[in-house]
Coordinates of C-alpha atoms and ligand atoms in Angstrom, one line a residue:
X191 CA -22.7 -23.4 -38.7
X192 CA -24.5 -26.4 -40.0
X193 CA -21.2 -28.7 -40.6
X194 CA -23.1 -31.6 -42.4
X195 CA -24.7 -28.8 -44.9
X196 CA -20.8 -28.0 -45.5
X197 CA -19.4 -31.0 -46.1
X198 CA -22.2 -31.2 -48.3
X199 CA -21.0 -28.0 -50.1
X200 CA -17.6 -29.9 -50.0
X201 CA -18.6 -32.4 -52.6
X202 CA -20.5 -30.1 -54.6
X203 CA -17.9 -28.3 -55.5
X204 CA -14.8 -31.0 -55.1
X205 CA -16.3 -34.4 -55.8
X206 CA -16.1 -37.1 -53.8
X207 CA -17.8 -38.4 -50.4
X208 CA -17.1 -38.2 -46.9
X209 CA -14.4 -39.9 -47.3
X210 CA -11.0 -38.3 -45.5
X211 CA -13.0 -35.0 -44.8
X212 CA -11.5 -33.3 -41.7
X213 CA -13.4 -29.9 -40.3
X214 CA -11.3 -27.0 -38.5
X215 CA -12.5 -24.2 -36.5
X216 CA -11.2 -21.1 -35.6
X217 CA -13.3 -18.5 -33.5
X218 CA -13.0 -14.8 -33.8
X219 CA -12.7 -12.5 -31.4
X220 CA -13.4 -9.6 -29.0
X221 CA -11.1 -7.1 -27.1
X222 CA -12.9 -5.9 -23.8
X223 CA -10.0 -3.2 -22.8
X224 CA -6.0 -3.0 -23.5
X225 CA -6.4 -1.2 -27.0
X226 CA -2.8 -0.2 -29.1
X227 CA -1.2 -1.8 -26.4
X228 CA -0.2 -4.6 -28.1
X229 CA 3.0 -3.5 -30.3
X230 CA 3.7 -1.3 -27.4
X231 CA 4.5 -3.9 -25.4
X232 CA 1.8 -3.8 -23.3
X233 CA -1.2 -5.7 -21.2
X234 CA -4.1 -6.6 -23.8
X235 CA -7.5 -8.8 -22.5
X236 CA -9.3 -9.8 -25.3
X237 CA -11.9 -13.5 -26.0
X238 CA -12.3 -15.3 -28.2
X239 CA -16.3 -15.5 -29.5
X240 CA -18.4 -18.2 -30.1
X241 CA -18.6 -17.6 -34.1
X242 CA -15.6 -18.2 -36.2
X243 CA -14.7 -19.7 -39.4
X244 CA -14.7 -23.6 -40.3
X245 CA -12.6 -25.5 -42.7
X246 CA -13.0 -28.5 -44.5
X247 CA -9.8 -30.2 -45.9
X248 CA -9.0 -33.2 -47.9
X249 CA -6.4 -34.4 -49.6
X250 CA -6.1 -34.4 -53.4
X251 CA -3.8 -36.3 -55.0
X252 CA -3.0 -33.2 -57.2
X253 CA 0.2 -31.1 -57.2
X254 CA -2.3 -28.1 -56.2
X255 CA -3.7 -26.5 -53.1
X256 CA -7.3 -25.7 -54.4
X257 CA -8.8 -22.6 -51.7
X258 CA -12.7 -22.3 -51.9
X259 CA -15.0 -19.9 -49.3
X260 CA -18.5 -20.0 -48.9
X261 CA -18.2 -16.2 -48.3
X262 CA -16.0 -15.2 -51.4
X263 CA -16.6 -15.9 -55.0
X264 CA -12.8 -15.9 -55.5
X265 CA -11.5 -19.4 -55.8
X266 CA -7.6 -20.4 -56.3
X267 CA -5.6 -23.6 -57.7
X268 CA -1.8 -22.6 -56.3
X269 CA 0.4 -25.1 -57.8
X270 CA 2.6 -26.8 -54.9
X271 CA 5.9 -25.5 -57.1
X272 CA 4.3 -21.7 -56.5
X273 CA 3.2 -21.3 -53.2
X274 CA 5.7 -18.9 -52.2
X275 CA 4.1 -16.8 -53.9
X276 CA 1.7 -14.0 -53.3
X277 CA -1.8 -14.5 -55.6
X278 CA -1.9 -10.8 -57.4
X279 CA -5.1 -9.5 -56.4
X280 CA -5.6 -12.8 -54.6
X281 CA -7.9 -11.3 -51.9
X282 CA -8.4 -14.0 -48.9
X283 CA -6.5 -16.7 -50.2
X284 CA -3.3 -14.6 -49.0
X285 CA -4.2 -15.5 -45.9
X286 CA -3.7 -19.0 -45.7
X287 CA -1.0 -18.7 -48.5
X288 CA 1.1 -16.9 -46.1
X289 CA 0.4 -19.1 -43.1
X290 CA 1.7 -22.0 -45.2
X291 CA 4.7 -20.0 -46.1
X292 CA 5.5 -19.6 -43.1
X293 CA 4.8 -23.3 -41.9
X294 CA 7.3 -24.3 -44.7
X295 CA 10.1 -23.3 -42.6
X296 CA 9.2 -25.0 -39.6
X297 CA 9.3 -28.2 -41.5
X298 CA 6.3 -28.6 -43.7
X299 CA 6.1 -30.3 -47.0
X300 CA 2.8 -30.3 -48.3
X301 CA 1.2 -32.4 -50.6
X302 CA -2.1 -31.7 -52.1
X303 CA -5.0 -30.6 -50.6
X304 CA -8.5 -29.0 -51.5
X305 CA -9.5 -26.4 -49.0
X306 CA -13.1 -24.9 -48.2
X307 CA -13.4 -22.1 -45.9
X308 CA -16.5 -20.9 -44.3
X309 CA -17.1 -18.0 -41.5
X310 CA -19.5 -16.6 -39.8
X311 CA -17.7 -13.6 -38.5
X312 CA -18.8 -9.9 -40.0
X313 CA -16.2 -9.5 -41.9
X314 CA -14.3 -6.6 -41.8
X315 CA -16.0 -5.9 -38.3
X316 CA -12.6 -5.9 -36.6
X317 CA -13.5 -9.0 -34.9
X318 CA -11.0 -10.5 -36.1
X319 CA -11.8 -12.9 -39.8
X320 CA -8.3 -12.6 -40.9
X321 CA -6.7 -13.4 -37.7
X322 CA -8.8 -16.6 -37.6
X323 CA -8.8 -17.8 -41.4
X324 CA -4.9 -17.0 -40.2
X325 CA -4.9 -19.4 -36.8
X326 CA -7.2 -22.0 -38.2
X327 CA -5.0 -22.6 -41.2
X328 CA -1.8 -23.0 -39.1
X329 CA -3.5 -25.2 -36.8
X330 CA -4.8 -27.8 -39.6
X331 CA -1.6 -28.0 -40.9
X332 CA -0.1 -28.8 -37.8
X333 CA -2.4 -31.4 -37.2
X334 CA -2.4 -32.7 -40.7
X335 CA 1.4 -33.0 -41.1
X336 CA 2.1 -33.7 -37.7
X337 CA 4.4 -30.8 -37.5
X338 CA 4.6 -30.6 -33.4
X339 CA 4.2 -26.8 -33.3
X340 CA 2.5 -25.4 -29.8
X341 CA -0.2 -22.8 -30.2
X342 CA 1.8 -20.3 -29.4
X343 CA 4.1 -21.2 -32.2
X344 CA 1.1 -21.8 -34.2
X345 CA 0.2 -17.9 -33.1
X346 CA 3.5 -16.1 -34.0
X347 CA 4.1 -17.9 -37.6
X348 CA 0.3 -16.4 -38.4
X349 CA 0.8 -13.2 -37.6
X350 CA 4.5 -13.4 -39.2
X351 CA 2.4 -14.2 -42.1
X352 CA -0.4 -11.1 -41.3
X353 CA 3.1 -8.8 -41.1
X354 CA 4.9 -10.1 -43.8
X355 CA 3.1 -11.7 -46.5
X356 CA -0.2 -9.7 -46.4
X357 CA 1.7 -6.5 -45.2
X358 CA -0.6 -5.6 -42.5
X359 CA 2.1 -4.4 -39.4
X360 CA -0.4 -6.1 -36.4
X361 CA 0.7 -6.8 -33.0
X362 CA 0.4 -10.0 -31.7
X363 CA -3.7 -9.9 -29.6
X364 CA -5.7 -11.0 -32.2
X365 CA -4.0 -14.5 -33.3
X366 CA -3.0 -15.0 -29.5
X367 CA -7.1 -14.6 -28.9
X368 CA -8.2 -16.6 -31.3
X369 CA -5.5 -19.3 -30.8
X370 CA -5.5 -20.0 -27.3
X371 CA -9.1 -18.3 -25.7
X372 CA -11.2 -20.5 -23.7
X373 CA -14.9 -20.9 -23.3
X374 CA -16.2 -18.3 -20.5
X375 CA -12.7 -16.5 -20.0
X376 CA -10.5 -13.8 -21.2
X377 CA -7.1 -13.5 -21.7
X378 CA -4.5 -11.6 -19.9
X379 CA -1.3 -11.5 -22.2
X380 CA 1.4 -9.2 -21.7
X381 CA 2.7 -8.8 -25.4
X382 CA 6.3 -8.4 -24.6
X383 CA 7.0 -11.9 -22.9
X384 CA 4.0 -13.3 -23.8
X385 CA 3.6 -14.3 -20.1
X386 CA -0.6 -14.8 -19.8
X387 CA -3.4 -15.9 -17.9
X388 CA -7.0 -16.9 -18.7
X389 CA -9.4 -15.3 -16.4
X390 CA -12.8 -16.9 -15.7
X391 CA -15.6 -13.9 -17.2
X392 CA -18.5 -14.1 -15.0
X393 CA -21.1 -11.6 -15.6
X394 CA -24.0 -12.8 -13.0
X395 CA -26.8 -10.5 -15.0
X396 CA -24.9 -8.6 -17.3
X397 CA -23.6 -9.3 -20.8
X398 CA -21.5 -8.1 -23.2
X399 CA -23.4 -7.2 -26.1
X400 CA -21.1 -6.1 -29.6
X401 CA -22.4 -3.9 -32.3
X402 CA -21.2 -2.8 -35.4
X403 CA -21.3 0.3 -37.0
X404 CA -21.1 -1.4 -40.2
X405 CA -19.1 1.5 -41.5
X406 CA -16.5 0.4 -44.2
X407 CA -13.0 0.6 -42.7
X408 CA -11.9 2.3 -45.8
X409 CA -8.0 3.4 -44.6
X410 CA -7.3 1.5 -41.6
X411 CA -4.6 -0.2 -42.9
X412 CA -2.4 3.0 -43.8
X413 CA -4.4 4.9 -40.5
X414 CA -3.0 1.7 -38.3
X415 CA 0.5 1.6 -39.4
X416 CA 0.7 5.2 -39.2
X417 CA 0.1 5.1 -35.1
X418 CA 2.6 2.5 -35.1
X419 CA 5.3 4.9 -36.3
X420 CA 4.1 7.8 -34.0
X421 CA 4.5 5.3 -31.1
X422 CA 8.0 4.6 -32.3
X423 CA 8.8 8.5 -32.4
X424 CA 7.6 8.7 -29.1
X425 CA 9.9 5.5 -27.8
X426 CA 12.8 7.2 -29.3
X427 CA 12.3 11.0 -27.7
X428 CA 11.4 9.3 -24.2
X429 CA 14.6 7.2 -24.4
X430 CA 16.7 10.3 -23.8
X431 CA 16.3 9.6 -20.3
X432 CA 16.9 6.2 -20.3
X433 CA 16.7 4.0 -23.3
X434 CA 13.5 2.2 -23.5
X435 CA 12.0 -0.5 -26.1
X436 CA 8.1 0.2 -25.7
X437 CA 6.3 2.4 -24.1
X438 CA 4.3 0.5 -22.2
X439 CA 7.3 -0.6 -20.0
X440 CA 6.9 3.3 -18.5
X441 CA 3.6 3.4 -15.7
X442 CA 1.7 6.5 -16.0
X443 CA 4.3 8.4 -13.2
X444 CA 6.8 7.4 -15.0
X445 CA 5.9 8.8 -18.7
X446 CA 4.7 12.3 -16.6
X447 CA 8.3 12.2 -15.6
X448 CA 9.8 11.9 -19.0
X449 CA 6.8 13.5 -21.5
X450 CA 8.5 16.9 -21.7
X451 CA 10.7 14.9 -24.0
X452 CA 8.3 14.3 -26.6
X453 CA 8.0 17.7 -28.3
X454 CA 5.0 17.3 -30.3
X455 CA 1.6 17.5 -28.6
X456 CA 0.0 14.9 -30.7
X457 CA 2.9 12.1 -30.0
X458 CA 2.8 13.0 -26.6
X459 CA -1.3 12.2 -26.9
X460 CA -0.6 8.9 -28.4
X461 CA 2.1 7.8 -25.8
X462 CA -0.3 8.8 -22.8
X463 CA -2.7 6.5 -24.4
X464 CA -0.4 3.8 -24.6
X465 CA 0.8 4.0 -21.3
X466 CA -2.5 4.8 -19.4
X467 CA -4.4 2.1 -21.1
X468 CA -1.6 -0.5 -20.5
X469 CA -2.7 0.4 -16.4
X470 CA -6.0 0.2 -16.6
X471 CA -5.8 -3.2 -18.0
X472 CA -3.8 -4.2 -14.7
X473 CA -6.9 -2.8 -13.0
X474 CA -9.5 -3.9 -14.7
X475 CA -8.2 -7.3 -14.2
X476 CA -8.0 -7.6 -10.6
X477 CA -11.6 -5.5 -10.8
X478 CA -13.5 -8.3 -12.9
X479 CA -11.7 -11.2 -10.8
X480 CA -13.4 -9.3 -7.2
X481 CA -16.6 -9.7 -9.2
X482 CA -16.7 -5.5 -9.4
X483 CA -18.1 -5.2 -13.2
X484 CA -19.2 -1.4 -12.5
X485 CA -15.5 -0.3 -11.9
X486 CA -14.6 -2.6 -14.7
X487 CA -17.2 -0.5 -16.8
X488 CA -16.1 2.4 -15.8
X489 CA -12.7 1.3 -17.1
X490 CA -13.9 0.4 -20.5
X491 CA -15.4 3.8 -20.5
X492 CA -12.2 5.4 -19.8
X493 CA -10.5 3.2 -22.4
X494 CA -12.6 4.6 -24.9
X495 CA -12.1 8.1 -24.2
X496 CA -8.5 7.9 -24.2
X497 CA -8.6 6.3 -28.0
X498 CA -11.1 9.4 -28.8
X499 CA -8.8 11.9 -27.4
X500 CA -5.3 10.9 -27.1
X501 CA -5.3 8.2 -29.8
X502 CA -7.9 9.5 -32.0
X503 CA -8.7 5.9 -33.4
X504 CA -12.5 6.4 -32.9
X505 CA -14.2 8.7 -35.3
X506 CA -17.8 9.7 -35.5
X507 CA -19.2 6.2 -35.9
X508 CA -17.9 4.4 -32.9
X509 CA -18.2 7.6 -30.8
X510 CA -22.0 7.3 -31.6
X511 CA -22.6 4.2 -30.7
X512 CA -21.0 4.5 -27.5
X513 CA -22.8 7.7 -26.6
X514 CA -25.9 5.9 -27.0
X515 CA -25.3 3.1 -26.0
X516 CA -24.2 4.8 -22.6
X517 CA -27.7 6.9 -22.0
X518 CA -29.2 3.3 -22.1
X519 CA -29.8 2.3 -18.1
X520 CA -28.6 -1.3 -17.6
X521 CA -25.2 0.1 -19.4
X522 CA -22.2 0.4 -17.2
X523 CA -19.6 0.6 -19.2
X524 CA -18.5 1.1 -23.3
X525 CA -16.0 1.1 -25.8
X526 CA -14.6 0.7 -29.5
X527 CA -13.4 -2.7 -29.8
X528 CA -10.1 -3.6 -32.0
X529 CA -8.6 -1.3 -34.2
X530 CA -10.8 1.2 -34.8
X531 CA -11.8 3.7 -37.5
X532 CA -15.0 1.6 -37.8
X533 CA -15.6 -1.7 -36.6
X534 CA -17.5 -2.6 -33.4
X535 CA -18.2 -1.8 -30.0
X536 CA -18.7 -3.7 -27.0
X537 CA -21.1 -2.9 -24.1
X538 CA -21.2 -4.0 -20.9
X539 CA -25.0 -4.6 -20.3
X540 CA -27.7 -6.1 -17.4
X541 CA -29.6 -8.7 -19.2
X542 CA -32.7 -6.7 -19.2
X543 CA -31.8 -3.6 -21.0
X544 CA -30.4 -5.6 -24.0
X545 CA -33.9 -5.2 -25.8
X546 CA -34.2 -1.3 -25.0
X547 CA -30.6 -1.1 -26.0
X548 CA -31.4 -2.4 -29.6
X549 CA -34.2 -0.4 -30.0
X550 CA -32.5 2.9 -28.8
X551 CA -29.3 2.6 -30.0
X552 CA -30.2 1.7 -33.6
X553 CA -32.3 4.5 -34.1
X554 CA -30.2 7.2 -32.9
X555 CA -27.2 5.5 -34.5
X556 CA -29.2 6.1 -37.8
X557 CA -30.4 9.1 -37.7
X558 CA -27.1 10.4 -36.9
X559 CA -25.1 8.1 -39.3
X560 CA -27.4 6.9 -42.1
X561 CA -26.2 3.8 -41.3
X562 CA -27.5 0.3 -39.8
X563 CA -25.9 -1.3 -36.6
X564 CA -26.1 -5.0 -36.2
X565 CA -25.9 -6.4 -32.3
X566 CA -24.7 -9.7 -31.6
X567 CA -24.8 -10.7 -27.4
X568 CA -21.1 -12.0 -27.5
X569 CA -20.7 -15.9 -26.0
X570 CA -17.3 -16.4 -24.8
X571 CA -16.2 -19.4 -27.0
X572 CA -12.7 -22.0 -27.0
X573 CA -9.8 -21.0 -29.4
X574 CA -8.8 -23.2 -32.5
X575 CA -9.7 -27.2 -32.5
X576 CA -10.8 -29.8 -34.8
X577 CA -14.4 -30.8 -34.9
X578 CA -15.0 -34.8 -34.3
X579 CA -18.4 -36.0 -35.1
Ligands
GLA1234 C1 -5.8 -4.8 -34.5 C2 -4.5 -5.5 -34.5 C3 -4.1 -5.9 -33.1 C4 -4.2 -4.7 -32.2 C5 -5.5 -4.0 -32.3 C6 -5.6 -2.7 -31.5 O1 -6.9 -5.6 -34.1 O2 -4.5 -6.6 -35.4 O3 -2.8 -6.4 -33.2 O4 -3.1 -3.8 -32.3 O5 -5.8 -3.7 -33.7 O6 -5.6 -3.0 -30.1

């Protein structure tokens, strides 16, 4: 992102000069296994990436919030006396709206401001644009108004906001990614205690490359909240034996102990996901930090499987890509990324393959789907900050 070009843009549209300008960034991010684990209380290790999306903010002497993206035409002046409210058909600008809602009750009294928003995220790639538009918001306000939040305070009020204001039910990975990764490490966060630890990602020769099916994640939304009730049927049947709160608190003996208790084969499918993906994450931990990326591959294979099968969150996109993307030599391991239903993939890759991987995988992706993949080789970047120049 060219940040003088956008200060530039800045003025264009808000008058002015450099005056006062402060820049914000917020990266996306990438999931490399722990999928649906999340609201199931479970092990997640996602990272945040090197792209993300940049804010320029200045205050206004106006009674307004003024919210401007380079990547929307939509534009919004929310009176300061109206920003509890949710913009009908108000697109993006929810977003922030209901980060700063949610800021007002840890204090904040905000004056005017005008806002410019810029990303460089695919959006609606499920890597994560609303969780960082989310993140990057809280964190300027927090800095702006001095409002002595922590990050992982700064987290939890944006995806309050995500669950509540914009009425998408996500779990907790994505704003925890984007809010505290680190360059060249991953996350390990166990989303019932929040307890984590950032684990160095060396790769030696190999890469992680990401590519999106660019298929339109049409019902998501309505497909996602719907495997968060199935997960809550299956907490309640397994809880005859012993009450439990997630599912991911049972290991895989456990659940093979207690399963006859779910009486319908599908629920039963999407609790074994839960469950076994919450192990392999334990595993494909302590796998990455012995420097074994081939059993760590093999992992993300399995992880995909498991949402093919048991979770059924994959679909004939994603299932594509990974299918090719595993006949390619150099590839040792696979897998949807995120929420599914469309959205990307990430590939564990030697360094030399990545150009045969392009070639291959695009074409037969096409001729099977119609559609066009974009790749991007994934750099491990830092979570939220303010950029000094
Ligand atoms: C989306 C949600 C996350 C998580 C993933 C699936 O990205 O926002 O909270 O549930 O899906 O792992």
């Amino acid at each position: 992102m060219d940040i003088t070009d956008l200060k530039k843009q800045f003025i264009a549209l808000y008058g002015g000069d450099e005056t006062g300008l402060r820049v914000f960034f917020c990266p996306g991010r990438v999931n490399l296994i722990g999928e649906h684990t999340d609201y199931n209380g479970g092990m997640v290790f996602p990272c945040a990436l090197s792209f993300g999306t940049y804010l320029v903010i200045r205050p206004s002497g106006l009674p307004a919030l003024r919210f401007a993206s380079t990547n929307f035409d939509f534009k919004a002046t929310v009176e300061l006396d109206a920003i509890t409210e949710k913009l009908p058909g108000g697109a993006w600008v929810n977003y922030p709206l209901g980060v700063i809602n949610e800021l007002l009750a840890a204090g904040l009294n905000p004056s005017g401001q005008d806002l410019l928003y810029a990303g460089n995220i695919p959006n609606g790639a499920g890597l994560s644009s609303s969780a960082s538009i989310e993140v990057l918001t809280a964190y300027a306000f927090n800095e702006l108004y001095g409002l002595g939040l922590d990050r992982i305070e700064l987290v939890k009020a944006s995806q309050r906001a995500e669950n509540r204001f914009v009425g998408v039910n996500c779990g907790i990975m994505d704003q925890f990614a984007v809010g505290l990764g680190r360059k060249d490490a991953a996350i390990r966060l166990k989303c019932d205690t929040l307890e984590y630890e950032l684990v160095p990602v060396v790769l030696g020769d190999y890469r992680l490359i990401i590519a999106n099916t660019n298929k339109r994640r049409g019902l998501a939304d309505s497909k996602y909240n719907e495997r968060r009730g199935e997960c809550d049927r299956a907490v309640e049947e397994l809880s005859k034996a012993g009450r439990i709160e997630f599912l991911c608190e049972l290991s895989v003996a456990e659940f093979e102990k207690r399963q006859h208790l779910i009486s319908s084969d599908v629920i039963r499918a999407r609790a074994r996901h839960a469950v076994s993906e919450n192990e392999r994450v334990k595993v494909a931990v302590q796998e990455l930090k012995a420097g074994n990326l081939k059993a760590f591959g093999a992992l993300m294979n399995a992880s995909h499987d498991s949402l093919r099968d048991d979770y059924e969150v994959t679909g004939i996109e994603l299932d594509t890509l990974v299918a090719e993307a595993r006949k390619i030599d150099g590839v040792i391991g696979s897998r949807m990324t995120g929420a599914g239903f469309g959205g990307c993939t990430v590939s564990l890759i030697h360094k030399d393959a990545i150009a045969d991987f392009k070639e291959k995988v695009a074409a037969n992706y096409t001729a099977a789907t119609g559609l066009v993949p974009d790749f991007y080789v994934a750099e491990i970047g830092d979570g939220a900050k303010e950029i000094l120049s």
